[in-house]
Structures are given as C-alpha cells and as structure tokens.
Coordinates of C-alpha atoms and ligand atoms in Angstrom, one line a residue:
X222 CA -12.6 -28.0 13.5
X223 CA -13.9 -24.4 13.4
X224 CA -12.1 -21.2 14.3
X225 CA -14.0 -18.6 16.3
X226 CA -12.4 -15.2 16.8
X227 CA -14.0 -13.0 19.5
X228 CA -12.2 -9.8 18.6
X229 CA -12.1 -6.2 17.6
X230 CA -13.3 -4.4 14.5
X231 CA -11.8 -0.9 14.0
X232 CA -12.2 1.7 11.3
X233 CA -8.5 2.6 10.6
X234 CA -7.8 6.3 9.7
X235 CA -4.4 6.0 8.1
X236 CA -2.2 9.1 7.6
X237 CA 1.1 9.1 5.7
X238 CA 3.7 11.2 7.5
X239 CA 7.3 12.0 7.1
X240 CA 8.0 10.9 10.7
X241 CA 5.9 9.9 13.7
X242 CA 4.7 13.1 15.3
X243 CA 6.7 14.2 18.4
X244 CA 5.3 15.5 21.7
X245 CA 4.3 19.2 21.2
X246 CA 4.7 19.0 17.4
X247 CA 2.0 19.8 14.8
X248 CA 2.7 17.8 11.7
X249 CA 1.0 18.2 8.3
X250 CA 0.2 14.8 6.8
X251 CA 0.3 13.5 3.3
X252 CA -2.5 11.1 2.2
X253 CA -5.3 10.0 4.5
X254 CA -7.2 6.8 3.9
X255 CA -9.9 4.9 5.7
X256 CA -9.5 1.1 5.9
X257 CA -11.2 -1.7 7.7
X258 CA -9.0 -3.1 10.5
X259 CA -8.8 -4.2 14.1
X260 CA -6.6 -7.1 15.2
X261 CA -9.5 -9.4 15.6
X262 CA -11.1 -9.0 12.2
X263 CA -7.7 -8.8 10.5
X264 CA -6.9 -12.2 11.9
X265 CA -10.3 -13.7 11.0
X266 CA -9.8 -12.4 7.5
X267 CA -6.3 -14.0 7.3
X268 CA -7.7 -17.3 8.5
X269 CA -10.4 -17.2 5.9
X270 CA -8.1 -16.0 3.1
X271 CA -5.8 -18.9 4.0
X272 CA -8.7 -21.2 3.4
X273 CA -10.0 -22.3 6.9
X274 CA -13.5 -22.0 8.3
X275 CA -13.8 -19.0 10.6
X276 CA -16.5 -17.2 12.5
X277 CA -16.0 -13.7 13.7
X278 CA -17.7 -12.4 16.8
X279 CA -17.7 -8.9 18.4
X280 CA -19.5 -5.7 18.5
X281 CA -19.9 -2.7 16.1
X282 CA -22.0 0.4 16.0
X283 CA -24.4 1.6 13.3
X284 CA -21.3 3.0 11.5
X285 CA -19.8 -0.5 11.2
X286 CA -21.9 -2.1 8.5
X287 CA -19.0 -2.3 6.2
X288 CA -17.5 -5.0 8.4
X289 CA -20.5 -7.2 7.7
X290 CA -20.1 -6.6 3.9
X291 CA -16.4 -7.4 4.1
X292 CA -17.1 -10.7 6.0
X293 CA -19.4 -11.7 3.2
X294 CA -16.9 -10.7 0.6
X295 CA -13.9 -12.6 2.2
X296 CA -15.8 -15.7 3.5
X297 CA -15.9 -15.0 7.2
X298 CA -19.1 -16.0 9.0
X299 CA -20.6 -12.9 10.7
X300 CA -23.6 -14.5 12.5
X301 CA -22.1 -13.6 15.9
X302 CA -21.3 -9.9 15.2
X303 CA -23.7 -7.7 17.1
X304 CA -24.7 -4.2 16.2
X305 CA -25.1 -1.9 19.3
X306 CA -25.8 1.7 20.1
X307 CA -22.1 2.7 20.4
X308 CA -19.5 3.9 18.1
X309 CA -17.5 1.3 16.2
X310 CA -13.9 1.1 17.4
X311 CA -11.5 3.3 15.5
X312 CA -7.8 4.1 15.2
X313 CA -5.6 6.9 14.0
X314 CA -2.6 5.4 12.4
X315 CA 0.5 7.2 11.2
X316 CA 2.6 5.5 8.6
X317 CA 6.1 7.0 8.1
X318 CA 8.3 7.0 5.1
X319 CA 10.0 3.8 6.3
X320 CA 6.5 2.1 6.5
X321 CA 6.7 2.0 10.3
X322 CA 3.5 2.8 12.1
X323 CA 2.1 4.0 15.4
X324 CA -1.5 3.5 16.4
X325 CA -4.0 5.4 18.6
X326 CA -6.9 3.1 19.5
X327 CA -10.4 4.1 20.6
X328 CA -12.1 0.9 21.7
X329 CA -15.8 1.9 21.3
X330 CA -18.1 -1.0 20.7
X331 CA -15.2 -3.4 21.1
X332 CA -15.2 -2.7 24.8
X333 CA -19.0 -3.4 25.3
X334 CA -19.0 -7.2 25.3
X335 CA -21.2 -8.7 28.0
X336 CA -21.0 -12.1 29.7
X337 CA -24.4 -13.0 28.3
X338 CA -23.2 -12.2 24.8
X339 CA -20.0 -14.3 25.2
X340 CA -22.0 -17.3 26.6
X341 CA -24.4 -17.1 23.7
X342 CA -21.7 -17.1 21.1
X343 CA -19.6 -19.9 22.8
X344 CA -22.7 -22.1 23.0
X345 CA -22.4 -22.6 19.2
X346 CA -18.9 -24.1 19.5
X347 CA -17.5 -27.2 21.0
X348 CA -14.5 -29.0 22.4
X349 CA -11.4 -28.8 20.2
X350 CA -12.7 -25.8 18.2
X351 CA -10.1 -23.1 18.2
X352 CA -10.8 -19.7 19.9
X353 CA -8.6 -16.9 18.6
X354 CA -8.2 -13.9 20.9
X355 CA -6.3 -10.6 21.0
X356 CA -6.4 -7.9 23.6
X357 CA -8.6 -5.3 21.9
X358 CA -11.9 -6.4 23.5
X359 CA -13.1 -6.4 27.1
X360 CA -13.9 -9.5 29.2
X361 CA -10.8 -11.5 28.1
X362 CA -10.4 -13.3 31.5
X363 CA -14.0 -14.4 31.4
X364 CA -13.8 -15.5 27.7
X365 CA -10.6 -17.6 28.4
X366 CA -12.1 -19.3 31.5
X367 CA -15.4 -20.2 29.7
X368 CA -13.7 -21.5 26.5
X369 CA -11.2 -23.5 28.6
X370 CA -14.1 -25.1 30.6
X371 CA -15.6 -26.2 27.3
X372 CA -12.3 -27.8 26.1
X373 CA -11.7 -25.3 23.3
X374 CA -8.1 -24.8 22.2
X375 CA -7.3 -21.1 22.9
X376 CA -4.9 -19.2 20.7
X377 CA -3.9 -15.8 22.1
X378 CA -2.2 -12.9 20.4
X379 CA -1.6 -10.7 23.6
X380 CA -1.6 -7.5 21.6
X381 CA -1.6 -4.7 22.5
X382 CA -0.1 -5.8 25.8
X383 CA -1.4 -4.0 28.9
X384 CA -2.2 -4.7 32.5
X385 CA -5.5 -6.3 31.7
X386 CA -3.6 -9.3 30.5
X387 CA -2.3 -9.9 34.0
X388 CA -5.9 -10.8 35.0
X389 CA -6.0 -13.7 32.5
X390 CA -5.0 -17.2 33.3
X391 CA -2.4 -17.7 30.6
X392 CA -1.9 -21.4 31.6
X393 CA -5.2 -22.0 29.7
X394 CA -3.6 -20.9 26.4
X395 CA -2.7 -23.6 23.9
X396 CA -1.0 -21.3 21.3
X397 CA 0.7 -18.0 21.9
X398 CA 1.4 -15.8 18.9
X399 CA 3.3 -12.8 20.0
X400 CA 6.1 -10.4 19.1
X401 CA 9.3 -9.8 20.9
X402 CA 8.0 -6.8 22.8
X403 CA 4.9 -8.7 24.1
X404 CA 7.1 -11.7 24.9
X405 CA 9.4 -9.4 26.9
X406 CA 6.5 -7.9 28.8
X407 CA 5.2 -11.4 29.8
X408 CA 8.6 -12.9 30.7
X409 CA 10.7 -9.9 31.7
X410 CA 13.4 -11.2 29.3
X411 CA 14.8 -9.3 26.3
X412 CA 16.6 -11.8 24.1
X413 CA 14.4 -14.0 21.9
X414 CA 16.0 -17.2 23.1
X415 CA 15.5 -16.3 26.7
X416 CA 11.9 -15.2 26.0
X417 CA 11.2 -18.6 24.5
X418 CA 12.9 -20.4 27.3
X419 CA 10.9 -18.5 29.9
X420 CA 7.6 -18.9 28.1
X421 CA 8.2 -22.6 27.8
X422 CA 9.0 -22.8 31.5
X423 CA 5.8 -20.9 32.4
X424 CA 3.6 -22.7 29.8
X425 CA 5.2 -26.1 29.0
X426 CA 2.3 -27.5 27.0
X427 CA 1.8 -24.4 24.8
X428 CA 2.9 -23.9 21.2
X429 CA 4.7 -20.5 21.0
X430 CA 5.2 -18.4 17.9
X431 CA 7.5 -15.4 18.5
X432 CA 7.7 -12.9 15.7
X433 CA 10.9 -10.8 15.5
X434 CA 10.3 -8.2 12.9
X435 CA 13.1 -8.1 10.4
X436 CA 14.6 -11.1 12.1
X437 CA 11.7 -13.4 11.1
X438 CA 10.0 -15.7 13.6
X439 CA 10.8 -18.6 15.9
X440 CA 8.6 -21.4 17.0
X441 CA 8.9 -23.5 20.1
X442 CA 6.8 -26.5 21.3
X443 CA 8.3 -29.0 23.8
X444 CA 11.6 -30.1 22.3
X445 CA 10.9 -28.6 18.8
X446 CA 12.3 -25.3 17.8
X447 CA 12.2 -23.8 14.2
X448 CA 13.4 -20.5 12.8
X449 CA 11.9 -18.7 9.9
X450 CA 13.6 -15.7 8.2
X451 CA 11.6 -12.9 6.6
X452 CA 11.1 -12.6 2.8
X453 CA 12.7 -9.3 1.9
X454 CA 10.3 -6.9 0.1
X455 CA 9.8 -3.1 -0.3
X456 CA 7.3 -2.5 2.5
X457 CA 4.7 0.3 2.1
X458 CA 2.6 -0.3 5.3
X459 CA 3.4 -2.9 8.0
X460 CA -0.1 -2.7 9.5
X461 CA -1.6 -6.2 9.9
X462 CA 1.6 -8.0 9.0
X463 CA 1.5 -9.8 12.4
X464 CA -2.3 -10.4 12.0
X465 CA -1.6 -12.0 8.6
X466 CA 1.1 -14.2 10.1
X467 CA -1.3 -15.3 12.9
X468 CA -4.2 -16.2 10.6
X469 CA -2.0 -18.1 8.2
X470 CA -0.3 -20.0 11.0
X471 CA -3.6 -21.2 12.5
X472 CA -4.9 -22.1 9.0
X473 CA -1.7 -24.2 8.4
X474 CA -2.2 -26.0 11.7
X475 CA -5.8 -26.8 10.9
X476 CA -4.6 -28.2 7.5
X477 CA -2.1 -30.5 9.4
X478 CA 0.9 -29.0 7.6
X479 CA 4.4 -29.5 9.1
X480 CA 5.4 -26.5 11.2
X481 CA 8.4 -25.4 9.1
X482 CA 6.0 -25.2 6.1
X483 CA 3.4 -23.3 8.0
X484 CA 6.1 -20.8 9.1
X485 CA 7.3 -20.4 5.6
X486 CA 3.7 -19.8 4.3
X487 CA 2.9 -17.4 7.1
X488 CA 6.1 -15.4 6.5
X489 CA 5.4 -15.2 2.8
X490 CA 1.8 -14.1 3.4
X491 CA 3.0 -11.3 5.7
X492 CA 5.7 -10.2 3.2
X493 CA 2.9 -9.7 0.7
X494 CA 0.7 -7.9 3.1
X495 CA 3.3 -5.2 3.9
X496 CA 3.6 -4.3 0.2
X497 CA 0.0 -3.1 0.2
X498 CA -1.7 -0.3 2.2
X499 CA -4.3 -1.0 4.8
X500 CA -5.2 -3.9 7.0
X501 CA -8.1 -6.3 6.0
X502 CA -7.6 -5.4 2.3
X503 CA -3.8 -6.0 2.4
X504 CA -4.0 -9.7 3.4
X505 CA -3.3 -12.0 0.4
X506 CA -5.3 -15.1 -0.6
X507 CA -3.7 -18.5 -0.2
X508 CA -3.5 -18.9 -4.0
X509 CA -1.3 -15.8 -4.2
X510 CA 0.9 -17.0 -1.4
X511 CA 1.4 -20.4 -2.9
X512 CA 2.1 -18.9 -6.3
X513 CA 4.7 -16.6 -4.7
X514 CA 6.3 -19.5 -2.9
X515 CA 7.0 -21.5 -6.1
Ligands
RIB205 O1 -2.7 -5.1 13.9 C1 -3.1 -4.0 13.2 C2 -4.4 -3.4 13.7 O2 -4.1 -2.9 15.0 C3 -4.9 -2.3 12.9 O3 -5.8 -2.7 11.9 C4 -5.6 -1.4 13.9 O4 -7.0 -1.4 13.9 C5 -5.1 -1.9 15.3 O5 -6.0 -2.5 16.0

C-alpha cells in the first residue's frame, strides 16, 4: 500500500517576534530564517520519516529545487513533482515568545494544478492506495472525485479551512485528520465531543482524528473512541506539529498498529517536532520517536 500526497510546497520565511503583529502596528522582528514547509510536503516527510512509502506530487517554480533535494534526503519519491514557470508557494510566519505562530500564505505554483496533471499522477496508483490531501492546492473537488472513483482511500486534513472545502464531497473521505477549529467549521459545533458526534453522524464510515492542541487528540471510528494526551515539552516552534501527527498516524495505520499505540507515537513525534524550529527539518525520525517512548 502506497501513500500519495498531492499537496503544497512552501518556502517558509519565519520571523521571531515578541507578539503577533497587530493591525496598524510596525513590529521589529528578531531572527529570520528560511525553511522548507507547506502542509503537503511536511506531511509527506512525516510519513517517510515514520517509515512508510510515500510519493509527493505538486508544483514548484524554478526557485523550488531545494524541495527535490529534500525529498531525496528524507526518502520521499519526487517523480510526480512538476517544475513550472511560476513562483513556488511561500509563507511569512511569525513565531511569538510562546511558540505560537500565525501564517500568511502565498499559493503560487501550488494553485496551478491542472486536471491533466492530476489524471497523469493518479494513473500511477491503484485501488486501496492512500491519497493524502490538505487544502493548500487547487482542484481539491476534482482530485477527491477521481481518487474515489479509483477506489483509493482518501485521508483529508482540511487545513487551512476555507469556502473551497464546501465544494468537496466529504462523504468520499475515509480518514479525517483535523483540529478543533476545522472540526468546528465543518460541523458548527464547539465542544470536542459534539464535534466528533456530528462528524460521525455526517460521515459514519470515516475514521476521525481530532487534535486539540494542549488537550491532546481524540480518535473516533464507529463505536471506538480513544483519547491521547500531549507529552509536555518546552516548545520553540509549533509549525508542522499537526503535520507530524498526521504523517505518523497514517504510517502507523499502514503498519497495522493498534490505534492507541498509533496515537501515542504520533503525539510523541509532534512533541519532538515542536522543540525544533522550522517545518520539514523539525520532524523526527521513527527511531528517535521510539527511543523517546521507551
Ligand atoms: O502546517 C505548517 C505549514 O503551514 C507551514 O510549513 C506553512 O508552509 C503552512 O503551509
């Protein structure tokens, strides 16, 4: 079983700030670093670092060659990444003294997928392979419909949540991996238990992983429910914590692990990621996670 991510690649410009800049304010920053990120590639890297076979697909500009090198370094297949005449997606990320962030996202090449490109990529995959999606590329409704027709299992991290997701047929999703805010936006509920109840009512066959920040994560599938607290650490940068969780969760499922063990491994992986700056580079390898769990 292979994992294919059709997802974003962003060059993250990360500024350390005292507080998140307010409307009308000019704020002098501390350090500025450039990292490889984007929810799509972060999640592909997490799947790979957790030990599963993963293919990443998406678009970059001429300024995006570093992503191809990183794929090689971390063991992500990059055969279906296309270079086009556009700027690679980028972000401006502020990280405050409490390690909280806020992100401005310029889609660039991530928003240039075509139906012909998607069809070509999907033709290399088959029934039961897993397609991992986020909401940082265009054509999501088309991609979901095509992959569903093929019988692929679709895992969706509906992040960042926006109106475009309303055009997607979410009944075709096998696995939702989302945070409380996204869960609230889909269901109209605010309490985690109510969000889970509503998601299960809407999508009774789907597995649901709801992350709750400092309150950990909860999982629901049919009659099963599990809770996973966080591992407390001194965070320096929470960017890609959710992506790490998502990648590790999928890799654990592919390994056939029991769900409580997958949740524990994913939470530990995220707790390590937040102790390091950046996105792709902050995601730990499986060996580090297993060592830390001992
Ligand atoms: O989830 C973290 C990612 O979100 C960052 O790497 C940034 O690129 C944004 O897409």
